[in-house]
Short mmCIF file of C-alpha atoms in Angstrom, two decimals:
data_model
loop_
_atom_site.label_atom_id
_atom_site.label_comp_id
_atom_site.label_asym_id
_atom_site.label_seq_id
_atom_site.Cartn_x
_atom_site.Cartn_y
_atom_site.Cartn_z
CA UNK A 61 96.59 154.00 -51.86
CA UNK A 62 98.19 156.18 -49.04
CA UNK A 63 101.66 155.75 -51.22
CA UNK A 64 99.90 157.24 -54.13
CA UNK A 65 98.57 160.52 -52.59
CA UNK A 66 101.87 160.85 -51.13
CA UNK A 67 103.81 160.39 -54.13
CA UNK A 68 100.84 162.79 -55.95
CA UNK A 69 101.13 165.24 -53.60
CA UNK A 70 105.38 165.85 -53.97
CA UNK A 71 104.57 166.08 -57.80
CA UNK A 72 102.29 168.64 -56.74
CA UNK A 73 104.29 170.64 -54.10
CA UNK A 74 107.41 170.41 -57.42
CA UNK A 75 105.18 171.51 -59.94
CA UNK A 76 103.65 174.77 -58.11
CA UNK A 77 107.92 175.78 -57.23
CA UNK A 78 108.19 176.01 -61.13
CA UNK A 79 105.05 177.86 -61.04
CA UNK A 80 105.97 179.80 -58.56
CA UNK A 81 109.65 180.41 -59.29
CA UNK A 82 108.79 180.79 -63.52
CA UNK A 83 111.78 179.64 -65.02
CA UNK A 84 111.17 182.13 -68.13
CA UNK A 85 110.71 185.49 -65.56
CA UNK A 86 114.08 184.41 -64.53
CA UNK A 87 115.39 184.75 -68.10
CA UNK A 88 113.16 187.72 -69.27
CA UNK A 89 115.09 189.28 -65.70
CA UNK A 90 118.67 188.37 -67.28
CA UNK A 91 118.10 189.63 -70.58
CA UNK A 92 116.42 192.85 -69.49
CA UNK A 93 119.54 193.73 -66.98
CA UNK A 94 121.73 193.55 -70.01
CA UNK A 95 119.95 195.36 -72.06
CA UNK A 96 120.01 198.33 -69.07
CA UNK A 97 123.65 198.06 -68.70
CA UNK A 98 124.32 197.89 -72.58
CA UNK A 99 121.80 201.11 -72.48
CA UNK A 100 123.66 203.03 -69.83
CA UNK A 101 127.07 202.56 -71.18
CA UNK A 102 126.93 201.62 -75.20
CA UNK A 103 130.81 200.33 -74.45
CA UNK A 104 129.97 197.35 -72.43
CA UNK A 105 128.07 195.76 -74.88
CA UNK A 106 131.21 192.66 -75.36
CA UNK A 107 131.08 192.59 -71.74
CA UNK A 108 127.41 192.79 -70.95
CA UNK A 109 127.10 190.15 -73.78
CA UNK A 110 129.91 187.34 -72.57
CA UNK A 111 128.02 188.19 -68.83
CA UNK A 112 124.78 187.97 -70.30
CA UNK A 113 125.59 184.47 -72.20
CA UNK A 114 127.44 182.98 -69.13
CA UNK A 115 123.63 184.08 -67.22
CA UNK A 116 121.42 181.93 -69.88
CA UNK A 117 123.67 179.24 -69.20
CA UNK A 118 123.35 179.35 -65.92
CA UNK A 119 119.48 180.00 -65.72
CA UNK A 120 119.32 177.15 -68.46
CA UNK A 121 120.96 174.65 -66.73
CA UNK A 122 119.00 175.33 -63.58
CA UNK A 123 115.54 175.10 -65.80
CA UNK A 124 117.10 171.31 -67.14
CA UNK A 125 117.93 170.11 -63.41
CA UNK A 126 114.28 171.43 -62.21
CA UNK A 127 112.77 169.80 -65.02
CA UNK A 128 114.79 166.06 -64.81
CA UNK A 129 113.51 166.34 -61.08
CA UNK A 130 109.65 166.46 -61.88
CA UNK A 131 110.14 164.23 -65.10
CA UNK A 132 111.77 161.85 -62.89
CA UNK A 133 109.38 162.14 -60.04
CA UNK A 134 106.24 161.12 -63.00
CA UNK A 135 107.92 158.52 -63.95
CA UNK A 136 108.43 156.58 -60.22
CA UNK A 137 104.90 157.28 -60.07
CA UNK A 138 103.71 156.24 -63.35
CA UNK A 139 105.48 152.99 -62.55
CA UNK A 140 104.56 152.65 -59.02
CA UNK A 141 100.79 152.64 -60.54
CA UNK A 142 101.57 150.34 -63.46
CA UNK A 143 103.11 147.79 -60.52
CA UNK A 144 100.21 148.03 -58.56
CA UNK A 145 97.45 147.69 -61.06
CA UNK A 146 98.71 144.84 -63.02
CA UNK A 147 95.40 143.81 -63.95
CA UNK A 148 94.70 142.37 -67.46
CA UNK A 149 91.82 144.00 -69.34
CA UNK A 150 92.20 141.80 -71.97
CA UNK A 151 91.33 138.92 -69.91
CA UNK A 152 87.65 140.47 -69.74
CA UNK A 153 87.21 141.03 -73.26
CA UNK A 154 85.02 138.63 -75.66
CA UNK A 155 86.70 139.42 -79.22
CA UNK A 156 83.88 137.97 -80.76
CA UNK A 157 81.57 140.20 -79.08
CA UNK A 158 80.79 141.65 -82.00
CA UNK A 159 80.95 139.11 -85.40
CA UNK A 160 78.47 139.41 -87.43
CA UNK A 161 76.69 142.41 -85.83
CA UNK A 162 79.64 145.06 -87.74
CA UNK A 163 76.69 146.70 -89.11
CA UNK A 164 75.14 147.47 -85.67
CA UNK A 165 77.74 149.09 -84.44
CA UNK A 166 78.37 151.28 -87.53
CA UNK A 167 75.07 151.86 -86.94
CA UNK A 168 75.21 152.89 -83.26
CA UNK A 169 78.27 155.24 -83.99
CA UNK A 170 76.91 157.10 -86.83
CA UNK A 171 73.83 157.78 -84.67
CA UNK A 172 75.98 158.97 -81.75
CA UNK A 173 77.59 161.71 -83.87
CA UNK A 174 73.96 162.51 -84.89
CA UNK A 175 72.52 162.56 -81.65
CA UNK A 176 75.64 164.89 -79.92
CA UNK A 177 75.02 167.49 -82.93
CA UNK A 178 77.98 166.73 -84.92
CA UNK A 179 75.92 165.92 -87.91
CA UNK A 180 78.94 166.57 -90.90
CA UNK A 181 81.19 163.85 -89.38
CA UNK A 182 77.91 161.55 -88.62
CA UNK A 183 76.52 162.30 -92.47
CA UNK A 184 80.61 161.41 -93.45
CA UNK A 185 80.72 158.21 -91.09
CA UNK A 186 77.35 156.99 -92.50
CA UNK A 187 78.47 157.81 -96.24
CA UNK A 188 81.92 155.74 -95.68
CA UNK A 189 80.33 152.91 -94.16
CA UNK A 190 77.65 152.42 -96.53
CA UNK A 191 74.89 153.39 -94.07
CA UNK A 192 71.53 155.53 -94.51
CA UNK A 193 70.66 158.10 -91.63
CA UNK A 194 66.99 158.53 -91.78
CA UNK A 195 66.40 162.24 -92.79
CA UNK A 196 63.46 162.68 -90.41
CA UNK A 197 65.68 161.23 -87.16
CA UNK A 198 68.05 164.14 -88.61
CA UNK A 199 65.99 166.83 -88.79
CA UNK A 200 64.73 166.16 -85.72
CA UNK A 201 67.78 165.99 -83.86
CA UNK A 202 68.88 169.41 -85.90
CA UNK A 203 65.45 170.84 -84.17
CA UNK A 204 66.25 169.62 -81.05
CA UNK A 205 70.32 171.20 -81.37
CA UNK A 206 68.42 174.41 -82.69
CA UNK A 207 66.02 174.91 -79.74
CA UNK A 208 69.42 174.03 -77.03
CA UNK A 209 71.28 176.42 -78.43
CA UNK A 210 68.53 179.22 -78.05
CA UNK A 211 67.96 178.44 -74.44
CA UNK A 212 71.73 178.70 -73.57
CA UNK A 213 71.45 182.42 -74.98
CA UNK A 214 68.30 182.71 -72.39
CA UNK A 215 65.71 182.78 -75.82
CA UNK A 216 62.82 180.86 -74.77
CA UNK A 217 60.61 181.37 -77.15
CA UNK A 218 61.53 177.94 -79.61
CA UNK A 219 61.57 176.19 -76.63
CA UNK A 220 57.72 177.38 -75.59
CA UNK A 221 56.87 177.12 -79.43
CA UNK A 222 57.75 173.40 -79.39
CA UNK A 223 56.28 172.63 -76.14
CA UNK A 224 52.90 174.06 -76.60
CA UNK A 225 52.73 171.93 -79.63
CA UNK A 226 53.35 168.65 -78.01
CA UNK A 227 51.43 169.67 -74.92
CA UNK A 228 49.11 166.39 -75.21
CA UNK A 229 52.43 164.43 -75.56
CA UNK A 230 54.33 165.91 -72.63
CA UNK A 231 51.01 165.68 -70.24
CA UNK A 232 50.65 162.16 -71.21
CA UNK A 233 54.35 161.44 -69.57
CA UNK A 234 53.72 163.71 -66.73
CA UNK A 235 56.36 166.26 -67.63
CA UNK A 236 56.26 169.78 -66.01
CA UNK A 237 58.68 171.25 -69.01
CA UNK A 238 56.01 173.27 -70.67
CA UNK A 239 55.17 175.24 -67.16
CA UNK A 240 58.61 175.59 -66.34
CA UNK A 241 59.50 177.53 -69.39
CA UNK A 242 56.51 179.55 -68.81
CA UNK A 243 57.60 180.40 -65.29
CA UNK A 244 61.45 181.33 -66.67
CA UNK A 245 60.31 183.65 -69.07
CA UNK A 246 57.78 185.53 -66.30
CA UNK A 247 60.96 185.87 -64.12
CA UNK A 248 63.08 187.23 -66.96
CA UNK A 249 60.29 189.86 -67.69
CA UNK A 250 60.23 190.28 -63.65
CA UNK A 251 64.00 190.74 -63.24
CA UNK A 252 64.12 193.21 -66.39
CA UNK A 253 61.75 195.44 -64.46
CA UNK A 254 59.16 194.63 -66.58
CA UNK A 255 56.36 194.40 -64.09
CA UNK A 256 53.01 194.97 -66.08
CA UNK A 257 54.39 192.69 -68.35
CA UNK A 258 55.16 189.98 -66.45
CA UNK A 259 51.53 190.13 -64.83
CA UNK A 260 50.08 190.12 -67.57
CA UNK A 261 52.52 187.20 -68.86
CA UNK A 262 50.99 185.30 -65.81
CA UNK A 263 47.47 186.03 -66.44
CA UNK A 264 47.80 184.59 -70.32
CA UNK A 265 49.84 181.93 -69.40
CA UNK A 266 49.77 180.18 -65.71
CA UNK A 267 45.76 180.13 -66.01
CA UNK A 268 45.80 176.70 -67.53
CA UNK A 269 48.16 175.53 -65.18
CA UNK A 270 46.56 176.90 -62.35
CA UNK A 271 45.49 172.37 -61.17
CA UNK A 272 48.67 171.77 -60.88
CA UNK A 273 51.05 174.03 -59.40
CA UNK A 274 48.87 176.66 -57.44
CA UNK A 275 51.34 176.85 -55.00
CA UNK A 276 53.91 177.54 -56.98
CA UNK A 277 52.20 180.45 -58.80
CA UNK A 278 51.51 181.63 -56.03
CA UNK A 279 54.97 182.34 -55.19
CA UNK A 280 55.65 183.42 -58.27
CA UNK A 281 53.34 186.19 -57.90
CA UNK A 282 54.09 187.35 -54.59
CA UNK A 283 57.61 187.39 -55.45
CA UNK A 284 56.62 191.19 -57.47
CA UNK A 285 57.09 192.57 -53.88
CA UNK A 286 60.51 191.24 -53.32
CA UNK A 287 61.60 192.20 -56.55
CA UNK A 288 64.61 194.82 -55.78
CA UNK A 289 66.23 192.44 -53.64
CA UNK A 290 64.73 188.57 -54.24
CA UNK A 291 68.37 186.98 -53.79
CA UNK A 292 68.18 187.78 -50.41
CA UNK A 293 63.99 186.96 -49.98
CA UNK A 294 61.97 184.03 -49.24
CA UNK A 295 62.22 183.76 -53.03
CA UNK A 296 65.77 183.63 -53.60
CA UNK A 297 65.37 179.95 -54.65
CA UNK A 298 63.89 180.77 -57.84
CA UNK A 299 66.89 182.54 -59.05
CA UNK A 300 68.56 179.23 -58.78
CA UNK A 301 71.92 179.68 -60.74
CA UNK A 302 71.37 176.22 -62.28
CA UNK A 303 67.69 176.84 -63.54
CA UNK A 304 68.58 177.14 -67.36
CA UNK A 305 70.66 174.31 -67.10
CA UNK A 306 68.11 172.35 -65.76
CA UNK A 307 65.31 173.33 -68.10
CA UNK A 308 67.64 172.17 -70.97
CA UNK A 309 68.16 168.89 -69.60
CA UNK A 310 64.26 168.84 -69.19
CA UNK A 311 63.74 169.29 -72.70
CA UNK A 312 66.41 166.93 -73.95
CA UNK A 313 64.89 164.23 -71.92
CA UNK A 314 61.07 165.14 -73.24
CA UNK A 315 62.43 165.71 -77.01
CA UNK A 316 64.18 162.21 -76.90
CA UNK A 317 61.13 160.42 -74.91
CA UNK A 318 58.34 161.59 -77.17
CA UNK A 319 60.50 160.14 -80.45
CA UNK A 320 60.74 157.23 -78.57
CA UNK A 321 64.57 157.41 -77.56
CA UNK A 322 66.77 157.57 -73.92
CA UNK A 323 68.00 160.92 -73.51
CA UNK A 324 71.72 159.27 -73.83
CA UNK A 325 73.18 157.49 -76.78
CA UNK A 326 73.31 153.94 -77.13
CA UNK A 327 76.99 154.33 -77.50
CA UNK A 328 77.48 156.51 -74.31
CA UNK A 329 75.05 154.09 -72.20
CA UNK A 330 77.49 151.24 -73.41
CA UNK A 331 80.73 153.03 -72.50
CA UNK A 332 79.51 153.99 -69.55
CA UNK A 333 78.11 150.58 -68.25
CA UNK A 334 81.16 148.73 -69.27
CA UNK A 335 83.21 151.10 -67.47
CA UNK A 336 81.18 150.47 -64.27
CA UNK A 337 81.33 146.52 -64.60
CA UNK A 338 84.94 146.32 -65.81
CA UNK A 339 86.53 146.11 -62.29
CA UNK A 340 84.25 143.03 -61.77
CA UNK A 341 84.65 141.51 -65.13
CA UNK A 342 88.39 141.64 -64.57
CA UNK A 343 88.23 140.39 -60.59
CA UNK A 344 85.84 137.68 -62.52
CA UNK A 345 88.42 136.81 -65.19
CA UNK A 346 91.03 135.99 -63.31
CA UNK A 347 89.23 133.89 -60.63
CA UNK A 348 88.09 131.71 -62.89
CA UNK A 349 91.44 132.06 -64.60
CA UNK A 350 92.74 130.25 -61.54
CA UNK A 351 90.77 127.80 -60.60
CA UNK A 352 90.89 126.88 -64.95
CA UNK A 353 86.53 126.76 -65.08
CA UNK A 354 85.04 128.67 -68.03
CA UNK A 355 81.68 130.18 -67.90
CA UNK A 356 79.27 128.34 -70.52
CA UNK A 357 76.05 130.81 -70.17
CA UNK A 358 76.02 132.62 -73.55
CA UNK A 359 72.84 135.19 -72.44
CA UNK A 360 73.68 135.91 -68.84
CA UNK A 361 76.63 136.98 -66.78
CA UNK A 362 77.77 135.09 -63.77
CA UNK A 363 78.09 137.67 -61.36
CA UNK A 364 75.74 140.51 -60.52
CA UNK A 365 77.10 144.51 -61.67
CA UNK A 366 75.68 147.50 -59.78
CA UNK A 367 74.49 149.44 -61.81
CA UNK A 368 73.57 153.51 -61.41
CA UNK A 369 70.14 154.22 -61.75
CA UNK A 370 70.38 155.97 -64.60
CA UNK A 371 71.43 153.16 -66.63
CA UNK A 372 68.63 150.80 -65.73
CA UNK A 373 65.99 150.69 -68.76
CA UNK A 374 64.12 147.48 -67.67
CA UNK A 375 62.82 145.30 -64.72
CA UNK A 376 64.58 142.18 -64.52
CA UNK A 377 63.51 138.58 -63.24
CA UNK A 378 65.76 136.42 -61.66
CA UNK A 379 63.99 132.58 -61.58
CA UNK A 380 63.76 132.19 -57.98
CA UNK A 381 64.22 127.84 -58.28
CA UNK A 382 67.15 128.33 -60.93
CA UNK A 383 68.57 131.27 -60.09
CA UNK A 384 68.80 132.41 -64.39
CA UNK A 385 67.87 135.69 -65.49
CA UNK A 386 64.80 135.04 -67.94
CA UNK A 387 65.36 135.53 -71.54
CA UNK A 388 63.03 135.75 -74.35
CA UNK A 389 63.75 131.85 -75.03
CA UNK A 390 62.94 131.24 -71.20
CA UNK A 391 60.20 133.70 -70.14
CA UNK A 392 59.34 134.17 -66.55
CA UNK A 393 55.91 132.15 -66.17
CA UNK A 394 53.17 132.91 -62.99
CA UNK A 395 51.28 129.26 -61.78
CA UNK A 396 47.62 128.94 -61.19
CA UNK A 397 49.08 130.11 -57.08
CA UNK A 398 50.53 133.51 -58.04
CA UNK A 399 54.03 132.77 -57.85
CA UNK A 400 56.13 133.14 -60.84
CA UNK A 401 59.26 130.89 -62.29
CA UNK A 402 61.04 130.63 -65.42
CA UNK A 403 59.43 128.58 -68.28
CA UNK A 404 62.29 126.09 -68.02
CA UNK A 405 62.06 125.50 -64.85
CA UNK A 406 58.56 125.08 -64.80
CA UNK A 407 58.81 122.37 -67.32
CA UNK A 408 61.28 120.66 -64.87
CA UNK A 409 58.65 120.45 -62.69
CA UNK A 410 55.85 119.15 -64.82
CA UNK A 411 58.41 116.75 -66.22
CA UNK A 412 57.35 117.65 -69.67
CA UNK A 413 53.59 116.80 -69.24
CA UNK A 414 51.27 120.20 -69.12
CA UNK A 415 48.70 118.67 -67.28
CA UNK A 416 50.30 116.75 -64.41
CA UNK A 417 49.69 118.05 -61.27
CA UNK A 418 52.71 119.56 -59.23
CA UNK A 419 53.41 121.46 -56.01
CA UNK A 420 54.63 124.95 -56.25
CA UNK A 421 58.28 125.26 -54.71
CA UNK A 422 56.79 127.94 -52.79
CA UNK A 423 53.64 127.10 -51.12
CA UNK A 424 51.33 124.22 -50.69
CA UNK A 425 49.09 124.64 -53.93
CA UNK A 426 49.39 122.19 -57.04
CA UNK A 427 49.19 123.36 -60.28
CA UNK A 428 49.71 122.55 -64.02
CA UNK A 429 51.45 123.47 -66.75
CA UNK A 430 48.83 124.43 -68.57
CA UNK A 431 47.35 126.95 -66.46
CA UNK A 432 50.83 129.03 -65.89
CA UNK A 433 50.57 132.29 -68.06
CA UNK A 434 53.39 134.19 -69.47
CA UNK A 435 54.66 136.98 -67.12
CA UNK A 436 55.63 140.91 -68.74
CA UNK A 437 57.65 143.40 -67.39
#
């Protein structure tokens, strides 16, 4: 990689001469001197003009030379990288990934344009493919596109509308949205000089959180004495630059958990997990492209991909004799002794026969068949 960044870096070092040495300043420069010398003496225009052609040329040819140099300097690199990463992505593709499921992912991409706001080209996509958007997940999302755009213009008010109607819902999951808005629009009556309001904001408002974040209020309120100069207080934090963003994330996340959605898009989840395991896909292709073994497993992969955490939905169970990830065809079953297996392999061990005593690969105890119960994540 060390070749790279030094080959980056001279494209670099070229590109900010041209930027620094502006190859149309030097022109403007040429044309502007003859038109001072044609202005000072009308009779050397024919002169100034041969002069003044003979300069463009000259200029021009310069600008063609610096440009061949940095053209040619993108293209060793562009190669140098193609050389280097010769790796087939092909190779890691299934092209039958999706047969038979074309209306899934019509599906999936009509909601995605739904879901990021663009709801004219979703409504067209839908239309063209012969799919139905459910007006309600529409209007909801239009709602949710509605209330964003009011809190980027610092209007809370939809925001606080919406949340003290789902209160129940958001307590249920724990979320701390509705309070937060409450707390942003007491600071924006605070740093408007709007003292009496603001206290009397708090007293309407923070009373029925009062359980819950006492401490917090607390600060609120004795942030009133700090108020000409709280960037520089022991309050300074809660004119966090990034607070707005954050409380629009917040809501996203609550809108799309109490419909019973992720706050990303299928689609984007997808993308972004396929980008993560492509490296290993591909290092996994072509090992097994070498030693000329295919992988039979239709429901699992062979190797393990790291995953960020913010693309993990479910728990998963590994069977701890077979070493298979449990499906729905081969649930994860716990024996009479606590320990849990896959159904499969449990069956390996009874030898078909639910009531024949076994010992648990794990610890002295026998069980049966019959007493293992199905195990849910």
């Amino acid at each position: 990689m060390e070749s790279f960044i030094k080959d980056y870096d001279k494209i670099i070092k070229k590109q900010r001469t041209l930027e620094t040495n502006d190859p149309l300043d030097r022109l403007i420069a040429v044309v502007n001197e003859a038109k001072e010398k044609i202005r000072a003496d009308p009779s050397s225009v024919t002169s100034s003009l041969a002069v003044l052609g003979k300069s463009i040329k000259t200029v021009s040819n310069g600008i063609l030379e610096e440009q061949k140099e940095i053209q040619s300097s993108l293209s060793k690199y562009s190669k140098a990288i193609d050389k280097k990463f010769t790796a087939d992505m092909m190779a890691a593709i299934n092209p039958h990934a999706f047969d038979h499921k074309e209306n899934i992912l019509r599906s999936t991409i009509a909601m995605h344009f739904i879901r990021q706001g663009n709801f004219e080209i979703g409504d067209t996509f839908a239309k063209e493919t012969g799919l139905t958007v459910p007006d309600s997940m529409r209007h909801q999302f239009m709602e949710m596109f509605d209330i964003v755009a009011a809190l980027k213009e610092d209007n809370l008010e939809p925001a606080l509308q919406w949340a003290t109607r789902h209160r129940s819902g958001l307590e249920k999951r724990s979320s701390t949205l509705e309070f937060k808005l409450h707390r942003q629009r007491y600071l924006q009556l605070l740093m408007g000089r709007q003292v009496q309001e603001a206290i009397a904001y708090a007293r309407k408002n923070f009373a029925y959180f009062g359980n819950r974040h006492t401490q917090e209020i607390f600060r609120l309120m004795c942030s009133i004495i700090y108020m000409d100069h709280i960037k520089t207080s022991p309050y300074a934090d809660l004119m966090a630059p990034n607070t707005n963003a954050d409380i629009q994330h917040m809501f996203t996340r609550d809108f799309c958990s109490l419909i019973g959605l992720s706050c990303d898009s299928p689609l984007y989840v997808s993308v972004t997990v396929g980008t993560q395991a492509m490296p290993t896909m591909i290092k996994m292709a072509s090992i097994m492209k070498a030693k000329k073994t295919e992988w039979s497993q239709q429901q699992e992969l062979p190797v393990e991909i790291n995953l960020t955490d913010d693309t993990k939905f479910h728990s998963i169970f590994a069977c701890p004799v077979s070493k298979e990830q449990a499906t729905e065809e081969n649930p994860p079953m716990m024996m009479g002794c606590g320990h849990v297996i896959c159904k499969e392999s449990l069956q390996k061990l009874c030898r078909g026969s639910s009531n024949l005593r076994f010992k648990c690969p794990y610890c002295p105890q026998e069980s049966m068949a019959s007493q293992a119960k199905n195990v849910y994540f």
